[in-house]
Amino acid sequence: AQSVTQLGSHVSVSEGALVLLRCNYSSSVPPYLFWYVQYPNQGLQLLLKYTSAATLVKGINGFEAEFKKSETSFHLTKPSAHMSDAAEYFCAVRKTGGFKTIFGAGTRLFVKA
Amino acid sequence: DAGVIQSPRHEVTEMGQEVTLRCKPISGHNSLFWYRQTMMRGLELLIYFNNNVPIDDSGMPEDRFSAKMPNASFSTLKIQPSEPRDSAVYFCASSRTGGEENYGYTFGSGTRLTVV
């Protein structure tokens, strides 16, 4: 069965600092991996997805994530945080060819001025 | 494309009343998912449909919850009778699935349900 663990329910960074949100997954088969962002009072938006074509995946708003099979990780990074990045971020996993996506518990990102 | 459309955005109802949440998925998407989000439990998958057929409803909390998808452009989630513990934000999401393609989900804006 697939599962995903997000380390840290809250992360706080200063504006301009590196953003690092951690995600580890478990899957018995090669998975599809995703990061979603949720702004207050909105639904989740797809930030980026791992397609197996490249281990480093670039998404919207300057975010990227690196798939590391040996570490079963898919951490999300952004070189320089902006105030508008403050939101909740969800890592998610789905079995290749499967229907069902499992979401992590979410990490709330705070950006300080 | 208008995205996934959910209605109503907010619903306040009294305990024991029937509640119906509605969802219109993106045209061309063949899978539809209902999720519930609460502070305590996070995002929970309630049920998902593929090509209008319910595939897995193991996440539906109890018999008070039911979902239908009569056609490719419409789905409902019904709670009867409603209870205060059903208070949550309910999201509908749609996607293209099947084969080896890696599609993400498109979520609606959610329905915030409050049962008093």
PDB file of N, CA and C in Angstrom, chain A residues 47-48 57-65 76-80 85:
ATOM      1  N   LEU A  47       0.857  21.648  -8.059  1.00  0.00           N
ATOM      2  CA  LEU A  47       2.088  22.447  -8.131  1.00  0.00           C
ATOM      3  C   LEU A  47       3.074  21.810  -9.113  1.00  0.00           C
ATOM      4  N   LEU A  48       3.235  20.500  -8.976  1.00  0.00           N
ATOM      5  CA  LEU A  48       4.106  19.762  -9.881  1.00  0.00           C
ATOM      6  C   LEU A  48       3.847  18.269  -9.724  1.00  0.00           C
ATOM      7  N   VAL A  57      11.973  17.825 -11.001  1.00  0.00           N
ATOM      8  CA  VAL A  57      10.735  18.281 -11.608  1.00  0.00           C
ATOM      9  C   VAL A  57      10.510  19.749 -11.277  1.00  0.00           C
ATOM     10  N   LYS A  58      10.239  20.531 -12.304  1.00  0.00           N
ATOM     11  CA  LYS A  58       9.958  21.949 -12.074  1.00  0.00           C
ATOM     12  C   LYS A  58       8.458  22.184 -12.133  1.00  0.00           C
ATOM     13  N   GLY A  59       7.978  23.035 -11.220  1.00  0.00           N
ATOM     14  CA  GLY A  59       6.561  23.325 -11.178  1.00  0.00           C
ATOM     15  C   GLY A  59       6.297  24.811 -11.340  1.00  0.00           C
ATOM     16  N   ILE A  60       5.106  25.185 -10.933  1.00  0.00           N
ATOM     17  CA  ILE A  60       4.728  26.587 -11.053  1.00  0.00           C
ATOM     18  C   ILE A  60       5.302  27.395  -9.892  1.00  0.00           C
ATOM     19  N   ASN A  61       5.338  28.695 -10.060  1.00  0.00           N
ATOM     20  CA  ASN A  61       5.755  29.634  -9.006  1.00  0.00           C
ATOM     21  C   ASN A  61       7.180  29.402  -8.514  1.00  0.00           C
ATOM     22  N   GLY A  62       8.040  28.832  -9.342  1.00  0.00           N
ATOM     23  CA  GLY A  62       9.438  28.671  -8.981  1.00  0.00           C
ATOM     24  C   GLY A  62       9.756  27.481  -8.101  1.00  0.00           C
ATOM     25  N   PHE A  63       8.789  26.630  -7.833  1.00  0.00           N
ATOM     26  CA  PHE A  63       9.017  25.442  -7.023  1.00  0.00           C
ATOM     27  C   PHE A  63       9.589  24.308  -7.863  1.00  0.00           C
ATOM     28  N   GLU A  64      10.353  23.454  -7.223  1.00  0.00           N
ATOM     29  CA  GLU A  64      10.816  22.241  -7.857  1.00  0.00           C
ATOM     30  C   GLU A  64      10.947  21.147  -6.811  1.00  0.00           C
ATOM     31  N   ALA A  65      10.970  19.909  -7.276  1.00  0.00           N
ATOM     32  CA  ALA A  65      11.088  18.774  -6.368  1.00  0.00           C
ATOM     33  C   ALA A  65      11.987  17.738  -7.022  1.00  0.00           C
ATOM     34  N   LEU A  76      10.221  19.207  -1.634  1.00  0.00           N
ATOM     35  CA  LEU A  76       9.859  20.394  -2.411  1.00  0.00           C
ATOM     36  C   LEU A  76      10.759  21.550  -2.003  1.00  0.00           C
ATOM     37  N   THR A  77      11.292  22.273  -2.983  1.00  0.00           N
ATOM     38  CA  THR A  77      12.171  23.397  -2.663  1.00  0.00           C
ATOM     39  C   THR A  77      11.823  24.602  -3.521  1.00  0.00           C
ATOM     40  N   LYS A  78      12.227  25.754  -2.992  1.00  0.00           N
ATOM     41  CA  LYS A  78      12.169  27.010  -3.745  1.00  0.00           C
ATOM     42  C   LYS A  78      13.322  27.861  -3.236  1.00  0.00           C
ATOM     43  N   PRO A  79      14.146  28.388  -4.125  1.00  0.00           N
ATOM     44  CA  PRO A  79      15.361  29.096  -3.685  1.00  0.00           C
ATOM     45  C   PRO A  79      15.078  30.315  -2.812  1.00  0.00           C
ATOM     46  N   SER A  80      13.995  31.037  -3.126  1.00  0.00           N
ATOM     47  CA  SER A  80      13.759  32.300  -2.438  1.00  0.00           C
ATOM     48  C   SER A  80      12.262  32.448  -2.148  1.00  0.00           C
ATOM     49  N   ASP A  85       3.879  32.864  -1.042  1.00  0.00           N
ATOM     50  CA  ASP A  85       4.022  31.403  -0.938  1.00  0.00           C
ATOM     51  C   ASP A  85       3.390  30.844   0.330  1.00  0.00           C
TER      52      ASP A  85
END
